[in-house]
Amino acid sequence: MTRAFPDGFLWGAATAAHQVEGNNINSNWWRLETVAADHGVQPSGDALDSYHRYAEDMQLAADAGLGMYRFSIEWARVEPRPGQYSRAVLAHYRRMIDTALDLGLTPMVTLHHFTHPLWFDDLGAWLSEGAVDRFVDYVRQVCTILDGIEWVCTLNEPNVLAVNEGQTRRIAKGLDYQFGALPDVEIGEVLIAAHHAAAPVVRELTGAKVGWTIANQAYTPTPGAEQKYAEIQHVWENMYLEAARGDDFVGVQSYTSQSIDENGVVEHPEHPDNTLMGWAYRPDALEISVRHTREVVGAEVPIIVTENGIATDDDQRRIAYTTAALEGLHRTIADGIDVRGYLHWSLLDNFEWGRWDPTFGLVAVDRETFERTPKPSLAWLGLVATSNAL
Ligand code: BGC
């Protein structure tokens, strides 16, 4: 059965600066990789050297038939010292935008994907005085190079960021790392304020459609755990989804699904099908996430799937996962949900935040020679894109 997607549906793939560029030495993550090396955190190092090889990356996406490329701009490079902006780095990101446009790829730009400058970290990051204003100042500078950009994401996964930054805060207080921690609500509220302050600035200075991207957990309650489910849903996702009402779009990012019982989120049970992240193989998570997003955000805000994918070393499994996820996505569209596009995570096998083994890419990369080798899934997704049908 052929499943056609709406005319103009956007098909593409995503990456993030710190995960692919390499030598992002002025960022908090670079420091974290050093500090936490004894705890098994691997370094990003040269990453995939995409800071220099971005044109080759984009060419692969375009040649395969994809029409959109989502990438992020690195605050730590743009503003290496407070208030000191690098014109050369801004020009670099402008070249990336131009390269995408020349290749016929619609660029989607993320302004913040988990990392920030060391100096911002030293000040106390998101809980420091003036944090939102500092972020908006940076955003204003980036807007000078966003001419012709249609799609801008302010912050990537503020809910996961609030988990990570909350952990950093615990550790700074001398407390232990907490497995399965919920997002830190106080930090989350600052991130919401940052989004609400930055979005109108970007809209006004560029005319782009502006939104943010939420890590959807596709939680489901076990019988009797409805109250716990509602509490966790609120701090994990709904407060961020509610903050997207009034945006030009909302990004859904989905990988797996977990249930919630009376004690909280149930860990993924060991299973041979689990992905290289240890997550349950749940391609149906995307459909659950899109429906939930629509329910909380409302019908007025279009949805774009800004990330969906699987960490596996078996590319046929990637195709099977994505096929099932897209079947679910198609059902949501058939039910009238306004979904505008699908971006696969990720274009490249990249730095998975302290680990190199979970491979999410449509393209493999040799980390010594930086040679790119497209996997069959890239051609497969390209064919889905060019036929606009599954
Ligand atoms: C993030 C990516 C990450 C991916 C897989 C999302 O949480 O935006 O940076 O690599 O999921 O874990």
Coordinates of C-alpha atoms and ligand atoms in Angstrom, one line a residue:
M1 CA 0.0 0.0 0.0
T2 CA 1.3 3.4 -1.0
R3 CA 1.1 6.1 1.7
A4 CA 1.4 9.5 0.1
F5 CA 2.3 12.5 2.2
P6 CA 0.9 16.0 1.8
D7 CA 2.2 18.2 -1.1
G8 CA 5.2 20.2 0.0
F9 CA 6.0 17.8 2.9
L10 CA 9.6 18.5 4.0
W11 CA 12.0 15.5 4.2
G12 CA 15.4 15.8 5.6
A13 CA 18.0 15.0 8.3
A14 CA 19.5 16.7 11.3
T15 CA 22.8 17.2 13.1
A16 CA 24.0 19.4 15.9
A17 CA 27.2 21.4 16.1
H18 CA 29.0 19.8 19.0
Q19 CA 28.2 16.3 17.8
V20 CA 29.8 16.8 14.4
E21 CA 32.0 19.9 14.1
G22 CA 35.0 18.9 16.3
N23 CA 37.3 20.9 18.6
N24 CA 34.5 22.9 20.2
I25 CA 37.0 23.8 22.9
N26 CA 35.3 26.9 24.3
S27 CA 32.2 25.1 25.3
N28 CA 31.0 23.6 28.6
W29 CA 30.7 20.2 27.0
W30 CA 34.4 20.1 26.1
R31 CA 35.2 20.8 29.7
L32 CA 32.8 18.2 30.9
E33 CA 34.4 15.6 28.7
T34 CA 37.7 16.4 30.3
V35 CA 36.4 16.5 33.9
A36 CA 34.3 13.3 33.5
A37 CA 36.9 11.3 31.5
D38 CA 37.5 9.1 34.5
H39 CA 33.9 8.2 34.6
G40 CA 33.9 6.8 31.1
V41 CA 32.9 9.9 29.2
Q42 CA 34.6 9.9 25.8
P43 CA 35.9 13.0 24.2
S44 CA 34.3 14.6 21.1
G45 CA 37.8 15.5 19.8
D46 CA 37.8 16.2 16.1
A47 CA 34.3 14.8 16.0
L48 CA 33.6 14.4 12.3
D49 CA 35.4 17.6 11.3
S50 CA 32.1 18.8 9.9
Y51 CA 33.2 22.4 10.7
H52 CA 35.3 22.0 7.6
R53 CA 33.5 19.2 5.8
Y54 CA 29.9 20.5 6.0
A55 CA 29.6 21.0 2.2
E56 CA 30.4 17.3 1.7
D57 CA 27.8 16.3 4.3
M58 CA 25.1 18.5 2.8
Q59 CA 26.0 17.3 -0.7
L60 CA 25.4 13.7 0.4
A61 CA 21.9 14.7 1.8
A62 CA 21.0 16.6 -1.4
D63 CA 22.3 13.9 -3.8
A64 CA 20.2 11.3 -2.0
G65 CA 17.1 13.4 -2.6
L66 CA 16.5 15.0 0.8
G67 CA 15.2 18.5 0.8
M68 CA 16.0 19.9 4.3
Y69 CA 19.0 20.0 6.5
R70 CA 18.8 20.9 10.2
F71 CA 22.0 22.0 11.9
S72 CA 22.9 24.1 14.9
I73 CA 25.0 27.2 15.5
E74 CA 27.5 27.0 18.3
W75 CA 27.2 29.8 20.8
A76 CA 30.7 29.1 22.2
R77 CA 32.2 29.8 18.9
V78 CA 30.1 32.8 18.0
E79 CA 30.7 34.5 21.4
P80 CA 34.0 33.2 22.8
R81 CA 34.1 36.0 25.4
P82 CA 31.1 37.8 26.8
G83 CA 30.0 40.4 24.3
Q84 CA 32.9 39.6 21.9
Y85 CA 31.4 38.2 18.7
S86 CA 33.4 36.5 16.1
R87 CA 32.6 37.9 12.7
A88 CA 34.6 35.0 11.1
V89 CA 32.5 32.4 12.8
L90 CA 29.3 34.2 11.9
A91 CA 30.6 34.3 8.3
H92 CA 31.3 30.5 8.5
Y93 CA 27.7 29.8 9.5
R94 CA 26.5 32.1 6.7
R95 CA 28.5 30.0 4.3
M96 CA 26.8 26.9 5.6
I97 CA 23.4 28.5 4.9
D98 CA 24.4 29.5 1.4
T99 CA 25.8 26.1 0.7
A100 CA 22.6 24.5 1.8
L101 CA 20.6 26.9 -0.4
D102 CA 22.9 26.3 -3.4
L103 CA 22.3 22.6 -3.1
G104 CA 18.6 23.0 -3.0
L105 CA 18.4 22.1 0.7
T106 CA 16.1 24.2 2.9
P107 CA 18.2 25.0 6.0
M108 CA 16.6 24.7 9.5
V109 CA 18.8 26.4 12.0
T110 CA 18.9 25.6 15.7
L111 CA 20.3 28.4 17.9
H112 CA 21.2 26.3 20.9
H113 CA 21.7 22.5 21.0
F114 CA 22.7 21.6 24.6
T115 CA 26.1 23.5 24.7
H116 CA 27.0 27.0 25.8
P117 CA 30.3 29.0 26.2
L118 CA 32.6 28.3 29.1
W119 CA 32.2 31.8 30.4
F120 CA 28.4 31.4 30.6
D121 CA 29.0 28.2 32.5
D122 CA 31.4 30.0 34.9
L123 CA 28.8 32.6 35.6
G124 CA 26.4 29.9 36.7
A125 CA 24.8 29.1 33.3
W126 CA 21.0 29.4 33.1
L127 CA 20.5 30.2 36.7
S128 CA 22.9 33.2 36.6
E129 CA 21.6 36.7 36.7
G130 CA 20.9 38.0 33.2
A131 CA 21.1 34.6 31.6
V132 CA 18.1 35.2 29.4
D133 CA 19.4 38.6 28.3
R134 CA 22.8 37.1 27.4
F135 CA 21.2 34.4 25.3
V136 CA 19.0 37.0 23.5
D137 CA 22.1 39.2 22.8
Y138 CA 23.8 36.2 21.2
V139 CA 20.6 35.4 19.2
R140 CA 20.4 39.0 18.0
Q141 CA 23.9 38.6 16.6
V142 CA 23.1 35.4 14.9
C143 CA 20.1 37.0 13.2
T144 CA 22.5 39.2 11.3
I145 CA 23.4 36.1 9.1
L146 CA 19.9 34.5 8.9
D147 CA 18.7 36.3 5.8
G148 CA 16.5 34.0 3.7
I149 CA 16.1 31.4 6.5
E150 CA 12.6 30.1 6.8
W151 CA 12.9 27.9 9.9
V152 CA 14.6 28.6 13.2
C153 CA 14.6 26.5 16.4
T154 CA 15.5 28.5 19.5
L155 CA 16.5 25.8 22.0
N156 CA 16.8 22.1 21.3
E157 CA 15.1 19.9 23.8
P158 CA 14.8 22.3 26.8
N159 CA 13.4 19.4 28.8
V160 CA 16.6 17.3 28.3
L161 CA 18.7 20.4 28.8
A162 CA 16.9 20.9 32.2
V163 CA 17.8 17.3 33.1
N164 CA 21.5 17.8 32.2
E165 CA 21.9 21.2 33.7
G166 CA 20.0 20.0 36.8
Q167 CA 22.6 17.2 37.2
T168 CA 25.4 19.7 36.9
R169 CA 23.8 21.8 39.6
R170 CA 23.5 18.7 41.9
I171 CA 27.1 17.8 41.4
A172 CA 28.2 21.4 42.1
K173 CA 26.3 21.1 45.4
G174 CA 28.4 18.0 46.2
L175 CA 25.4 15.7 45.6
D176 CA 25.7 12.5 43.5
Y177 CA 24.6 12.0 39.9
Q178 CA 21.0 10.9 40.0
F179 CA 20.0 8.3 37.5
G180 CA 16.5 8.8 35.9
A181 CA 16.4 12.4 37.2
L182 CA 13.5 14.6 36.2
P183 CA 14.1 17.9 34.5
D184 CA 15.0 20.7 37.0
V185 CA 11.8 22.8 37.0
E186 CA 13.6 26.0 38.1
I187 CA 16.0 25.7 35.1
G188 CA 13.1 24.7 32.9
E189 CA 11.3 27.9 33.7
V190 CA 14.3 30.0 32.8
L191 CA 14.6 28.1 29.5
I192 CA 10.9 28.9 28.8
A193 CA 11.6 32.6 29.5
A194 CA 14.6 32.4 27.1
H195 CA 12.5 30.9 24.4
H196 CA 9.7 33.5 24.9
A197 CA 12.3 36.3 24.8
A198 CA 14.3 35.0 21.8
A199 CA 11.4 33.9 19.5
P200 CA 9.9 37.4 18.9
V201 CA 13.4 38.8 18.3
V202 CA 14.1 36.2 15.6
R203 CA 10.7 36.7 14.1
E204 CA 11.1 40.4 13.9
L205 CA 14.7 40.5 12.6
T206 CA 14.4 37.6 10.1
G207 CA 10.8 36.9 9.3
A208 CA 11.5 33.2 9.9
K209 CA 9.1 30.7 11.4
V210 CA 10.3 30.2 14.9
G211 CA 9.7 27.3 17.3
W212 CA 11.4 25.0 19.7
T213 CA 11.9 21.2 19.7
I214 CA 10.8 19.0 22.6
A215 CA 12.1 15.6 23.6
N216 CA 8.9 13.6 23.6
Q217 CA 9.0 10.6 25.9
A218 CA 5.8 8.9 24.7
Y219 CA 5.0 7.9 28.2
T220 CA 2.0 5.7 28.9
P221 CA 0.5 5.1 32.3
T222 CA 0.1 1.6 33.8
P223 CA -3.4 1.0 35.2
G224 CA -3.8 3.0 38.4
A225 CA -0.8 5.2 37.8
E226 CA -2.7 8.1 36.1
Q227 CA -1.9 10.6 38.9
K228 CA 1.8 9.9 38.7
Y229 CA 1.7 10.0 34.9
A230 CA 0.1 13.4 35.0
E231 CA 2.7 14.7 37.4
I232 CA 5.6 13.4 35.4
Q233 CA 4.1 14.5 32.1
H234 CA 3.9 18.0 33.4
V235 CA 7.5 18.4 34.4
W236 CA 8.9 16.3 31.5
E237 CA 7.0 17.7 28.6
N238 CA 3.8 19.5 29.1
M239 CA 5.2 22.7 30.6
Y240 CA 7.4 23.0 27.5
L241 CA 4.7 22.1 25.1
E242 CA 2.3 24.6 26.6
A243 CA 5.1 27.2 26.1
A244 CA 4.9 26.4 22.4
R245 CA 1.4 27.7 22.0
G246 CA 1.5 30.7 19.8
D247 CA 4.7 29.6 18.1
D248 CA 5.0 29.1 14.3
F249 CA 5.7 25.4 14.7
V250 CA 6.7 22.9 17.3
G251 CA 9.4 20.3 16.8
V252 CA 8.6 16.7 17.9
Q253 CA 11.6 14.6 18.7
S254 CA 10.9 10.9 19.5
Y255 CA 12.9 7.7 19.8
T256 CA 11.3 5.4 22.3
S257 CA 8.4 5.0 24.8
Q258 CA 8.3 4.1 28.5
S259 CA 5.5 3.4 30.9
I260 CA 4.9 5.1 34.2
D261 CA 3.8 3.2 37.3
E262 CA 3.0 4.5 40.8
N263 CA 6.8 4.8 41.5
G264 CA 7.6 6.8 38.4
V265 CA 9.2 6.1 35.0
V266 CA 9.8 2.3 34.4
E267 CA 13.3 1.6 33.2
H268 CA 13.6 -0.1 29.8
P269 CA 13.6 -3.8 30.5
E270 CA 16.6 -5.8 29.1
H271 CA 15.6 -7.1 25.8
P272 CA 17.5 -8.3 22.7
D273 CA 15.6 -5.8 20.6
N274 CA 16.9 -2.8 22.7
T275 CA 18.8 -0.3 20.7
L276 CA 22.5 0.6 21.2
M277 CA 21.2 3.3 23.6
G278 CA 19.6 0.5 25.7
W279 CA 16.2 1.9 24.8
A280 CA 13.2 -0.2 23.9
Y281 CA 12.6 -0.6 20.1
R282 CA 9.5 1.4 19.8
P283 CA 8.9 2.9 16.4
D284 CA 5.3 3.6 17.5
A285 CA 6.7 6.3 19.9
L286 CA 6.5 8.8 17.1
E287 CA 2.8 8.4 16.6
I288 CA 2.2 8.7 20.3
S289 CA 4.4 11.8 20.5
V290 CA 2.7 13.6 17.6
R291 CA -0.8 12.9 19.0
H292 CA 0.2 14.0 22.5
T293 CA 1.9 17.2 21.1
R294 CA -1.2 18.1 19.2
E295 CA -3.4 17.5 22.2
V296 CA -1.3 19.8 24.5
V297 CA -0.2 22.5 22.0
G298 CA -3.4 22.7 20.0
A299 CA -4.4 22.5 16.4
E300 CA -3.1 26.0 15.5
V301 CA 0.6 25.2 15.7
P302 CA 1.9 23.0 12.9
I303 CA 4.2 20.1 13.9
I304 CA 7.5 19.2 12.3
V305 CA 9.3 16.0 13.3
T306 CA 12.7 17.5 13.9
E307 CA 14.3 14.3 15.2
N308 CA 13.5 10.6 15.0
G309 CA 15.8 7.7 14.5
I310 CA 17.5 4.6 16.1
A311 CA 21.0 3.8 17.3
T312 CA 21.8 0.5 15.6
D313 CA 24.7 -1.1 13.7
D314 CA 22.2 -2.9 11.6
D315 CA 21.1 -0.6 8.8
Q316 CA 18.2 -2.8 7.8
R317 CA 16.8 -2.3 11.3
R318 CA 17.1 1.4 10.8
I319 CA 15.0 1.2 7.7
A320 CA 12.5 -1.1 9.4
Y321 CA 12.2 1.2 12.4
T322 CA 11.8 4.3 10.2
T323 CA 9.2 2.6 8.0
A324 CA 7.1 1.8 11.0
A325 CA 7.6 5.2 12.5
L326 CA 6.5 6.9 9.2
E327 CA 3.5 4.6 9.0
G328 CA 2.4 5.9 12.4
L329 CA 3.1 9.5 11.3
H330 CA 1.0 9.0 8.2
R331 CA -1.9 7.9 10.4
T332 CA -1.7 11.1 12.4
I333 CA -1.8 13.1 9.1
A334 CA -4.7 11.1 7.8
D335 CA -6.5 12.0 11.1
G336 CA -6.1 15.7 10.3
I337 CA -3.0 16.6 12.4
D338 CA -1.0 19.3 10.7
V339 CA 2.5 17.7 10.3
R340 CA 4.7 19.6 7.9
G341 CA 7.9 17.5 7.7
Y342 CA 10.1 14.7 8.9
L343 CA 13.8 15.1 9.7
H344 CA 15.8 11.9 10.5
W345 CA 18.3 11.8 13.4
S346 CA 20.9 11.8 12.2
L347 CA 22.5 12.4 8.9
L348 CA 25.9 11.1 10.3
D349 CA 27.1 8.7 12.9
N350 CA 28.2 11.3 15.5
F351 CA 29.2 12.1 19.0
E352 CA 26.4 10.8 21.2
W353 CA 27.1 13.1 24.2
G354 CA 30.0 11.2 25.8
R355 CA 29.8 8.1 23.7
W356 CA 30.7 7.1 20.2
D357 CA 29.2 3.6 20.0
P358 CA 25.5 4.4 19.5
T359 CA 25.4 5.0 15.8
F360 CA 22.3 6.9 14.6
G361 CA 23.5 7.9 11.1
L362 CA 22.3 7.5 7.6
V363 CA 26.0 7.9 6.8
A364 CA 29.0 6.2 8.5
V365 CA 32.1 8.2 9.1
D366 CA 35.7 7.0 9.5
R367 CA 37.0 9.0 12.4
E368 CA 40.6 8.8 11.4
T369 CA 40.3 9.8 7.7
F370 CA 36.8 11.4 8.0
E371 CA 35.7 9.5 5.0
R372 CA 31.9 9.4 4.7
T373 CA 30.2 6.2 3.6
P374 CA 26.5 6.5 2.9
K375 CA 24.4 3.5 4.3
P376 CA 21.5 2.0 2.3
S377 CA 19.1 3.9 4.6
L378 CA 20.2 7.2 3.1
A379 CA 19.2 6.2 -0.4
W380 CA 16.1 4.6 1.0
L381 CA 15.0 7.8 2.8
G382 CA 15.9 9.8 -0.2
L383 CA 13.6 7.7 -2.3
V384 CA 10.8 8.2 0.2
A385 CA 11.5 11.9 0.0
T386 CA 11.5 12.2 -3.8
S387 CA 8.4 10.1 -4.2
N388 CA 6.8 11.9 -1.2
A389 CA 5.4 8.5 -0.3
L390 CA 6.1 5.4 1.7
Ligands
BGC1 C1 19.2 15.1 20.9 C2 20.4 14.7 20.1 C3 20.8 13.3 20.5 C4 19.6 12.3 20.2 C5 19.8 10.9 20.5 C6 18.2 14.1 21.2 O1 18.1 14.0 22.6 O2 18.7 16.3 20.4 O3 21.5 15.6 20.3 O4 21.9 12.8 19.8 O5 18.5 12.8 20.9 O6 20.1 10.7 21.8

